[in-house]
Amino acid sequence: MTFRNRRARLAVATTVVLGAVSTLLLTGVAQAGPSPLGSPLTNVPTANTKAPGVTSPSVLSPELSQIVLAQGSTKLENGTAAVPYYGYEGNGTLLPIPGATTQPVEATKTEPDKNTYLRLKGQRGADPNYDYGTRFLFQGHEGGSPGYLTRINLDADGAHRVTLLATTETGGKPLPDFDGSTWDPWVQRLLFTAERGNQGGVWQATPDVNSQVQDISAALGRGGYEGIQNDSAGNLWVVEDVGGATVPGTNAKLPNSFVYRFVPTNPRDLTSGTLQALQVSSNTTGQPITFQAIDGTHPQGNAFSADQKALHTFGNSFTTRWVTIHDTATATDPSGFDANAAAKTAGATPFKRPENGQFRPGSNFREFFFDETGDTNLTSTANADFGGFGSVLKLTQSSPTADTGRLELVYKGDKEHTGFDNVAFVDANRVAFVDANRVAFVEDAGDTLHTQRNALDSGYLFDVTRSYANGQQPLRFLAEGRDPSATIDSGFLGMPGFQNDGDNEITGLHVSDGDPGIGGILGAKRPNPFPFLDDLRLPFLSLADNEWRAFYTQQHGDNPTYEIVRARR
């Protein structure tokens, strides 16, 4: 280890500790509360409430703290007139000016979304004479035009903190807005998903400045894609978020989204292969549970079917299989095919807006957990029994390449726990801070539901070895607040000339050690993001030498991206 690396690690560790102390003062400390299921974290008793014009700080379990890595107003080191900041376009002021008549009344917020952490050597930035280090956090942006990719340089100073990687594809076509991201070690590319219905898809990108970005949706299809993960065989699992039509008089939406598996012909080339969709069989009829549109014969579609109720009932287990919906060996469409339509034609099973999923560490990629966001409306009549509040589901297979498996309900949402979006396993294998069976799901309930339940979003920790059928609830480790900018935006919603979202949202939750190799894909190792809780003998080296890190973005408002660290007490 060189002197420079030792010094850099000491500096990083010092920043973590000092930042943890300052962030604790800013974000508040949770009052002591019961810890469900014996978790070592302290439960945050309640969510933050929502009131017009009232801001609130986020509250973490007192064992945790958070550090701002970048925020929306952080200038890009190589920004352009169109994209000057980490989270704002250049089309207006960062906050509304009283009496301003120019529209839009404030700059468009680009909403940095899913985070992907990597440790890479030899990465460059805008300054050819600067050493950017080896630790990087990548994001696509969900809003605005053009879409773009950014990289937070975690080892860099303020002037070189965030690099604009790309705004166009390699051929010059503007990038779309992106939602999900991951790193594919076989192709050595970042993968970004666009949640744009039949205009969405998957793009691959190199991780360096002036990133080479390629649309690979001709193979993976066009869909409202969000979550994307590798399995150990080099396949890609893609989760789609497409809201269905609303059943008249119910505020309930049809299940209209699918879970996909892309099997490449060669894992080192994602431009050819087979796309499959998950099909679940009814326990009653033995037939596949398929999409049913609202029509004269089925005025409620399948939003209130017996199978929908069964899927959201504890104790049921369903057989599954993968059905092929497209194969580049027999069908080619350079512009990309409609994956959602193809899944319906093939008889795949639709879900209530699943957004993200991950493989359970230690399961050898045999257990895949994914969520359903649900209807995000307290008045939906599907809430009680038909998945309106969303859920957490587990798919179990004999191997990640198996054609068949079983699906079961892990958790059924309710008023307080709904709108699940991002997911990350956060178990530890060296220190029993968070044991080997815990997964975090965070909410994206939206302004309507925030108002209806008078509660902002939360992050929850689930023990996947326990049953939640008896009314036990997950532990709240984060009660998200609302920053001043989001509070203003919430008040401006619906006003002429105003285009930004309102309340803050928890997104981009990501736990990784940054390993860019095949052994570093999410699910291959048991995470250890908060080590050495009780070992204060070598606090700086302990924090600096452990590469597991946890991140999330408080989307909307100021759009800060945080690192979650242990609190030094």
XYZ file of C-alpha atoms in Angstrom:
569
model
C 0.000 0.000 0.000
C 1.517 3.313 -1.085
C 1.756 6.372 1.134
C -0.821 8.127 -1.080
C -3.332 5.304 -0.631
C -2.837 5.233 3.152
C -3.351 8.957 3.305
C -6.400 8.767 1.070
C -7.941 6.063 3.219
C -7.282 8.038 6.381
C -8.855 11.093 4.772
C -11.897 9.122 3.689
C -12.292 7.607 7.150
C -11.963 10.988 8.819
C -14.573 12.424 6.457
C -16.929 9.566 7.267
C -16.658 10.083 11.030
C -16.885 13.867 10.950
C -19.675 13.725 8.382
C -21.559 11.222 10.501
C -21.462 13.554 13.500
C -22.592 16.599 11.497
C -25.328 14.679 9.730
C -26.682 13.403 13.016
C -27.129 16.977 14.138
C -28.970 17.828 10.935
C -31.170 14.780 10.447
C -32.223 14.001 13.985
C -32.002 10.871 16.068
C -34.739 8.299 16.463
C -36.316 7.933 19.845
C -35.881 4.525 21.373
C -38.463 2.081 20.141
C -39.035 -1.646 20.011
C -36.915 -3.592 17.548
C -39.162 -6.022 15.657
C -37.922 -9.587 15.427
C -34.880 -8.899 17.581
C -33.083 -6.654 15.095
C -29.908 -4.940 16.319
C -31.225 -1.667 14.850
C -33.555 0.554 16.835
C -36.965 0.999 15.293
C -37.911 4.533 14.234
C -41.372 4.764 15.831
C -43.268 6.778 13.212
C -43.048 8.239 9.754
C -42.709 11.985 9.299
C -46.056 13.695 8.814
C -46.940 15.939 5.890
C -48.331 19.438 6.296
C -48.515 22.291 3.759
C -45.447 24.517 3.976
C -43.791 22.466 6.739
C -40.359 20.899 6.253
C -39.037 17.986 8.303
C -35.635 16.329 8.751
C -35.125 12.660 7.967
C -34.780 10.371 10.977
C -32.557 7.289 10.965
C -32.160 4.516 13.495
C -29.685 5.974 16.015
C -27.116 3.348 15.065
C -26.963 4.934 11.598
C -26.119 8.301 10.107
C -25.809 9.732 6.618
C -23.417 11.923 4.653
C -24.252 14.070 1.623
C -22.089 13.010 -1.324
C -23.643 15.334 -3.907
C -26.867 17.284 -4.277
C -28.854 18.743 -7.118
C -27.061 22.081 -7.078
C -23.586 20.486 -7.180
C -21.950 21.779 -10.340
C -20.736 19.203 -12.816
C -17.008 19.497 -13.456
C -17.720 19.387 -17.200
C -21.286 20.664 -17.278
C -22.951 22.196 -20.305
C -25.457 24.998 -20.697
C -28.216 22.389 -20.956
C -26.898 20.217 -18.085
C -24.884 22.356 -15.640
C -25.684 20.617 -12.335
C -25.947 17.170 -10.803
C -29.733 17.414 -10.489
C -30.885 20.492 -12.440
C -31.120 21.425 -16.076
C -30.029 24.869 -17.191
C -33.496 26.127 -18.101
C -34.226 28.247 -15.037
C -33.325 29.235 -11.499
C -32.868 26.571 -8.841
C -35.712 28.014 -6.766
C -38.653 30.161 -7.907
C -38.036 33.909 -7.777
C -40.943 35.910 -6.295
C -42.865 37.659 -9.045
C -41.045 35.874 -11.855
C -43.047 35.561 -15.058
C -40.531 33.532 -17.069
C -41.506 29.898 -17.446
C -40.643 27.403 -16.197
C -40.651 29.103 -12.810
C -37.703 26.959 -11.702
C -35.177 24.727 -13.457
C -36.227 21.205 -14.357
C -35.013 18.697 -11.773
C -33.417 15.679 -13.411
C -34.006 13.285 -10.492
C -30.809 11.191 -10.164
C -32.069 7.659 -9.678
C -30.567 4.200 -9.117
C -26.994 4.194 -7.784
C -24.297 1.703 -8.775
C -21.002 1.611 -6.837
C -17.779 0.389 -8.473
C -14.086 0.289 -7.637
C -12.266 0.830 -10.922
C -8.724 1.796 -11.871
C -7.674 4.200 -14.577
C -10.890 6.188 -14.803
C -10.570 9.643 -16.322
C -12.541 12.853 -15.950
C -12.613 16.309 -17.465
C -9.211 17.225 -15.988
C -6.439 15.121 -17.617
C -3.998 16.026 -14.829
C -6.198 14.965 -11.901
C -6.160 11.590 -10.143
C -9.830 10.618 -9.763
C -9.098 7.692 -7.457
C -10.758 4.292 -7.663
C -14.204 4.611 -6.052
C -17.170 5.772 -8.093
C -20.953 5.982 -7.809
C -22.900 6.022 -11.104
C -26.418 7.320 -11.821
C -28.905 7.692 -14.618
C -31.390 10.563 -14.352
C -35.149 10.035 -14.413
C -36.366 13.485 -15.504
C -35.729 16.238 -17.980
C -34.350 16.389 -21.500
C -31.783 15.401 -22.542
C -31.332 12.346 -20.372
C -27.822 11.936 -19.010
C -25.397 9.826 -17.003
C -23.295 11.054 -14.095
C -20.496 9.683 -11.935
C -19.819 10.812 -8.369
C -16.072 10.531 -7.848
C -15.978 9.448 -4.201
C -12.214 9.978 -3.807
C -12.207 13.424 -5.460
C -12.350 16.990 -4.165
C -15.275 19.350 -4.632
C -14.188 20.724 -7.995
C -13.941 17.210 -9.455
C -16.747 15.639 -7.458
C -19.284 14.889 -10.194
C -18.533 14.119 -13.839
C -21.017 14.257 -16.703
C -20.446 11.004 -18.609
C -22.848 11.285 -21.550
C -25.977 12.949 -22.905
C -26.148 11.044 -26.218
C -25.757 7.573 -27.601
C -22.606 6.794 -29.546
C -24.335 7.793 -32.790
C -25.462 11.167 -31.395
C -29.081 10.355 -30.517
C -30.160 12.035 -27.244
C -30.370 9.695 -24.269
C -33.751 8.980 -22.699
C -34.433 9.403 -18.991
C -33.164 6.427 -16.978
C -34.452 4.652 -13.868
C -32.552 1.458 -13.071
C -28.876 0.603 -13.331
C -26.399 -2.171 -12.652
C -22.920 -3.309 -13.688
C -22.555 -6.322 -15.957
C -19.086 -7.821 -15.360
C -19.230 -10.087 -18.409
C -19.504 -7.189 -20.860
C -17.770 -4.678 -18.539
C -20.554 -2.188 -19.087
C -23.016 -0.263 -16.984
C -26.609 -1.112 -17.849
C -29.352 1.524 -17.626
C -33.095 0.991 -17.979
C -35.698 3.430 -19.247
C -39.190 3.211 -17.730
C -40.981 4.528 -20.815
C -43.459 1.811 -21.758
C -43.029 0.660 -25.340
C -40.388 3.382 -25.825
C -38.251 2.160 -22.926
C -35.585 -0.492 -22.890
C -31.967 -1.134 -21.881
C -28.792 0.782 -22.747
C -25.184 -0.270 -22.061
C -22.451 2.270 -21.334
C -18.736 2.402 -20.642
C -17.907 3.854 -17.193
C -15.438 6.575 -18.238
C -15.904 10.194 -19.294
C -17.295 10.530 -22.833
C -19.066 7.245 -22.188
C -19.888 5.107 -25.208
C -23.611 4.380 -24.878
C -25.471 1.782 -26.960
C -29.181 0.981 -27.091
C -29.490 -2.833 -26.847
C -33.290 -2.934 -26.751
C -33.423 -4.813 -30.054
C -32.468 -7.867 -27.987
C -34.005 -7.037 -24.602
C -37.168 -5.376 -25.871
C -39.023 -2.143 -25.244
C -40.750 -1.971 -21.884
C -41.280 0.102 -18.774
C -38.120 -1.419 -17.340
C -36.737 -0.425 -13.965
C -34.942 -3.034 -11.838
C -32.153 -4.980 -13.560
C -29.798 -7.586 -12.069
C -27.369 -10.276 -13.206
C -27.490 -13.862 -12.037
C -24.412 -16.088 -11.724
C -24.908 -17.508 -15.226
C -24.727 -14.102 -16.888
C -28.473 -13.794 -17.454
C -30.271 -10.506 -16.823
C -33.399 -10.293 -14.667
C -35.493 -7.237 -15.507
C -38.470 -5.929 -13.524
C -41.088 -3.806 -15.271
C -43.178 -0.973 -13.823
C -46.162 -0.204 -16.064
C -49.386 0.916 -14.436
C -52.554 -0.678 -15.778
C -55.911 0.843 -16.620
C -58.069 1.942 -13.683
C -61.202 -0.101 -13.064
C -64.104 2.403 -13.137
C -65.416 3.333 -9.710
C -62.657 1.546 -7.781
C -59.384 3.506 -8.115
C -57.833 0.042 -8.526
C -55.484 -0.597 -11.430
C -55.105 -3.715 -13.498
C -51.953 -5.759 -12.909
C -50.021 -4.860 -16.046
C -46.283 -5.399 -15.470
C -44.028 -8.404 -15.939
C -40.831 -9.963 -14.621
C -38.369 -10.897 -17.379
C -35.215 -12.985 -17.768
C -32.865 -12.335 -20.685
C -30.655 -15.295 -21.603
C -27.844 -14.028 -23.854
C -26.424 -16.280 -26.516
C -23.043 -15.371 -25.070
C -22.865 -13.530 -21.690
C -20.132 -11.326 -23.153
C -22.483 -10.009 -25.842
C -25.912 -8.649 -24.882
C -27.040 -7.944 -28.433
C -28.413 -11.456 -29.037
C -30.341 -13.946 -26.966
C -33.752 -14.989 -25.695
C -36.150 -12.896 -23.626
C -38.455 -14.792 -21.273
C -41.310 -13.697 -19.013
C -42.455 -15.262 -15.756
C -45.678 -17.270 -15.847
C -47.510 -18.271 -12.652
C -50.117 -21.054 -12.584
C -53.400 -20.855 -10.712
C -53.739 -23.186 -7.734
C -57.451 -23.485 -8.516
C -57.520 -24.212 -12.230
C -53.911 -25.153 -12.912
C -53.966 -22.728 -15.827
C -51.608 -19.754 -16.236
C -52.672 -16.507 -14.543
C -52.782 -14.124 -17.493
C -53.654 -10.539 -18.292
C -57.345 -9.732 -18.700
C -58.320 -6.359 -20.122
C -61.421 -4.443 -19.117
C -64.126 -5.292 -21.627
C -67.831 -6.063 -21.860
C -67.326 -9.589 -20.559
C -64.821 -8.620 -17.859
C -65.729 -5.092 -16.646
C -63.048 -5.303 -13.924
C -60.425 -7.132 -15.973
C -58.528 -9.367 -13.588
C -57.995 -6.714 -10.902
C -60.414 -8.520 -8.564
C -60.008 -12.119 -9.721
C -59.757 -15.075 -7.363
C -56.176 -15.603 -8.529
C -55.213 -12.010 -7.655
C -56.590 -12.548 -4.185
C -54.757 -15.862 -3.861
C -51.443 -14.271 -4.965
C -51.807 -11.804 -2.090
C -52.776 -14.349 0.572
C -50.205 -15.722 3.022
C -49.467 -19.430 2.895
C -50.100 -19.956 -0.803
C -47.371 -21.293 -3.083
C -47.617 -21.218 -6.868
C -45.754 -23.080 -9.592
C -43.934 -20.905 -12.104
C -42.184 -21.307 -15.404
C -40.405 -19.066 -17.872
C -42.057 -18.598 -21.264
C -40.103 -17.359 -24.270
C -41.454 -14.139 -25.754
C -38.634 -13.248 -28.177
C -35.501 -14.830 -29.672
C -33.038 -12.855 -31.769
C -32.154 -16.074 -33.634
C -35.587 -16.143 -35.272
C -36.862 -12.563 -35.020
C -35.003 -9.319 -35.517
C -36.306 -5.787 -35.107
C -33.582 -3.125 -34.951
C -35.977 -0.650 -33.330
C -36.903 -3.080 -30.550
C -40.099 -5.064 -29.931
C -42.878 -4.355 -27.421
C -41.966 -6.688 -24.549
C -45.122 -5.984 -22.550
C -47.357 -6.888 -25.488
C -45.271 -9.974 -26.234
C -45.524 -11.123 -22.611
C -49.309 -10.816 -22.741
C -49.484 -12.765 -25.993
C -47.311 -15.535 -24.525
C -49.541 -15.882 -21.462
C -47.109 -14.515 -18.885
C -48.430 -13.345 -15.504
C -48.853 -9.606 -14.824
C -48.131 -8.048 -11.437
C -49.128 -4.813 -9.644
C -46.225 -2.592 -10.734
C -43.153 -4.513 -9.563
C -40.231 -2.085 -9.548
C -37.096 -3.791 -8.268
C -35.715 -7.136 -7.196
C -32.538 -8.781 -5.889
C -31.129 -12.227 -5.269
C -30.709 -13.242 -1.649
C -27.010 -13.487 -0.737
C -25.994 -17.009 0.174
C -28.833 -18.592 -1.830
C -26.611 -19.358 -4.850
C -29.013 -17.233 -6.886
C -31.899 -19.578 -6.163
C -34.038 -16.979 -4.332
C -35.160 -13.765 -6.014
C -37.105 -11.189 -3.980
C -39.095 -8.479 -5.735
C -41.723 -5.940 -4.735
C -44.992 -4.624 -6.045
C -45.687 -0.911 -5.667
C -49.472 -1.368 -5.872
C -52.060 1.316 -6.542
C -50.622 4.043 -4.233
C -54.094 5.313 -3.449
C -55.829 4.910 -0.108
C -59.230 4.807 -1.842
C -58.406 1.817 -4.057
C -60.879 -0.949 -3.286
C -58.171 -3.484 -4.156
C -56.118 -2.498 -1.125
C -57.418 -4.981 1.419
C -57.280 -8.263 -0.500
C -56.113 -7.785 -4.091
C -52.646 -6.218 -3.852
C -53.612 -2.561 -3.893
C -51.131 -1.820 -1.114
C -48.413 -3.797 -2.888
C -46.346 -6.685 -1.607
C -42.988 -8.429 -1.345
C -42.774 -11.721 -3.271
C -40.144 -14.481 -3.416
C -39.375 -16.634 -6.450
C -37.464 -19.833 -5.612
C -35.795 -22.012 -8.250
C -33.381 -24.954 -8.146
C -30.871 -22.760 -9.981
C -30.917 -19.340 -11.657
C -31.160 -21.042 -15.056
C -34.035 -23.379 -14.106
C -37.171 -23.199 -16.230
C -39.551 -23.740 -13.299
C -39.897 -22.588 -9.705
C -42.305 -21.513 -6.990
C -43.673 -18.112 -6.010
C -44.927 -17.086 -2.568
C -45.982 -13.991 -0.671
C -43.431 -12.680 1.842
C -45.229 -9.533 2.942
C -48.616 -7.988 2.227
C -48.624 -4.199 2.244
C -50.923 -1.992 4.283
C -51.577 1.724 4.750
C -48.307 2.301 6.599
C -46.159 0.002 4.451
C -46.910 0.492 0.756
C -45.518 1.795 -2.507
C -42.344 -0.311 -2.252
C -39.686 0.578 -4.798
C -35.939 0.063 -4.298
C -34.480 -2.985 -2.545
C -31.094 -3.984 -1.116
C -29.879 -6.857 1.017
C -27.881 -5.450 3.909
C -26.805 -8.482 5.962
C -23.345 -8.742 7.487
C -21.041 -11.738 7.703
C -18.227 -10.440 9.915
C -20.055 -8.564 12.629
C -23.608 -9.332 13.703
C -24.879 -5.807 13.124
C -27.486 -6.772 10.571
C -27.677 -10.525 10.350
C -27.585 -12.689 7.247
C -31.273 -12.636 6.458
C -32.359 -9.018 6.205
C -33.465 -7.037 3.208
C -34.433 -3.374 2.967
C -37.361 -2.118 0.911
C -38.082 1.603 0.664
C -41.318 3.396 -0.186
C -42.273 5.586 -3.124
C -45.864 6.245 -2.097
C -46.249 9.594 -3.907
C -47.864 12.897 -2.993
C -51.437 11.637 -3.214
C -50.928 8.841 -0.706
C -48.699 11.027 1.471
C -51.603 13.433 1.825
C -54.200 10.704 2.319
C -52.327 9.008 5.158
C -50.565 12.167 6.433
C -47.218 10.367 6.302
C -44.115 10.644 4.137
C -42.059 7.679 2.927
C -40.077 5.232 5.052
C -37.418 2.569 4.617
C -38.079 -0.835 6.191
C -35.942 -3.810 7.129
C -37.448 -7.295 6.693
C -36.204 -10.599 8.096
C -36.764 -13.037 5.233
C -36.676 -16.058 7.562
C -39.716 -14.885 9.551
C -43.393 -15.003 8.722
C -45.356 -11.764 8.564
C -48.673 -13.576 8.347
C -49.421 -13.071 12.040
C -49.311 -9.279 11.943
C -45.651 -8.715 12.781
C -44.187 -5.705 11.008
C -40.778 -4.813 9.593
C -38.412 -2.406 11.307
C -38.422 1.208 10.130
C -34.774 2.310 9.805
C -35.500 5.547 7.912
C -38.344 8.019 8.216
C -37.716 10.303 5.271
C -38.264 13.995 5.752
C -39.070 16.755 3.308
C -36.470 19.377 2.460
C -37.396 23.037 1.867
C -37.128 22.743 -1.914
C -39.496 19.737 -2.025
C -41.878 21.531 0.329
C -42.047 24.455 -2.097
C -42.485 22.082 -5.031
C -45.316 20.263 -3.264
C -47.129 23.564 -2.804
C -46.615 24.470 -6.469
C -47.956 21.209 -7.910
C -50.523 21.867 -10.612
C -49.669 25.555 -11.009
C -49.116 26.863 -14.558
C -45.471 26.872 -15.594
C -44.424 24.425 -12.902
C -43.213 20.996 -13.996
C -41.338 19.434 -11.056
C -42.448 16.741 -8.621
C -43.359 17.454 -5.019
C -42.481 15.482 -1.889
C -39.130 13.768 -1.539
C -38.857 10.097 -2.496
C -36.417 7.401 -1.370
C -34.670 5.919 -4.390
C -31.369 4.482 -5.545
C -30.902 2.280 -2.461
C -27.700 0.346 -3.111
C -25.348 -1.791 -0.998
C -22.158 -3.044 -2.633
C -18.427 -3.486 -2.119
C -17.789 -2.139 -5.626
C -16.188 -5.348 -6.892
C -16.404 -5.138 -10.714
C -15.666 -8.837 -11.237
C -18.115 -11.678 -11.768
C -17.785 -12.547 -8.082
C -18.975 -9.051 -7.202
C -22.474 -9.168 -8.704
C -25.204 -8.413 -6.190
C -26.152 -11.620 -4.415
C -22.763 -13.310 -4.801
C -21.453 -12.112 -1.425
C -23.013 -11.430 1.929
C -22.918 -7.646 2.386
C -21.198 -6.031 5.351
C -21.913 -2.295 5.023
C -21.750 -1.306 8.718
C -18.791 -3.191 10.245
C -16.892 -2.914 13.501
C -19.680 -1.437 15.594
C -18.004 -2.267 18.847
C -14.348 -2.225 17.781
C -13.087 1.297 18.393
C -9.429 0.363 18.731
C -8.669 1.097 15.059
C -11.696 3.090 13.933
C -10.085 4.827 10.968
C -8.482 1.750 9.433
C -11.586 -0.306 10.162
C -13.861 2.084 8.321
C -11.443 2.732 5.482
C -10.430 -0.871 4.826
C -13.975 -2.215 4.610
C -15.234 -1.590 1.078
C -18.923 -2.361 1.665
C -20.890 0.852 1.372
C -24.560 1.813 1.398
C -26.132 4.649 -0.614
C -29.484 6.172 -1.469
C -30.841 9.316 -3.106
C -33.519 11.559 -1.622
C -35.127 12.230 -4.964
C -37.098 15.413 -5.695
C -36.464 18.672 -3.870
C -32.733 19.203 -3.401
C -31.987 15.711 -4.787
C -29.131 14.831 -2.403
C -27.360 11.487 -2.716
C -26.320 10.067 0.652
C -23.981 7.455 1.990
C -25.384 5.658 5.045
C -22.741 4.964 7.682
C -22.708 3.734 11.238
C -23.177 6.422 13.859
C -20.152 6.987 16.091
C -21.449 7.060 19.664
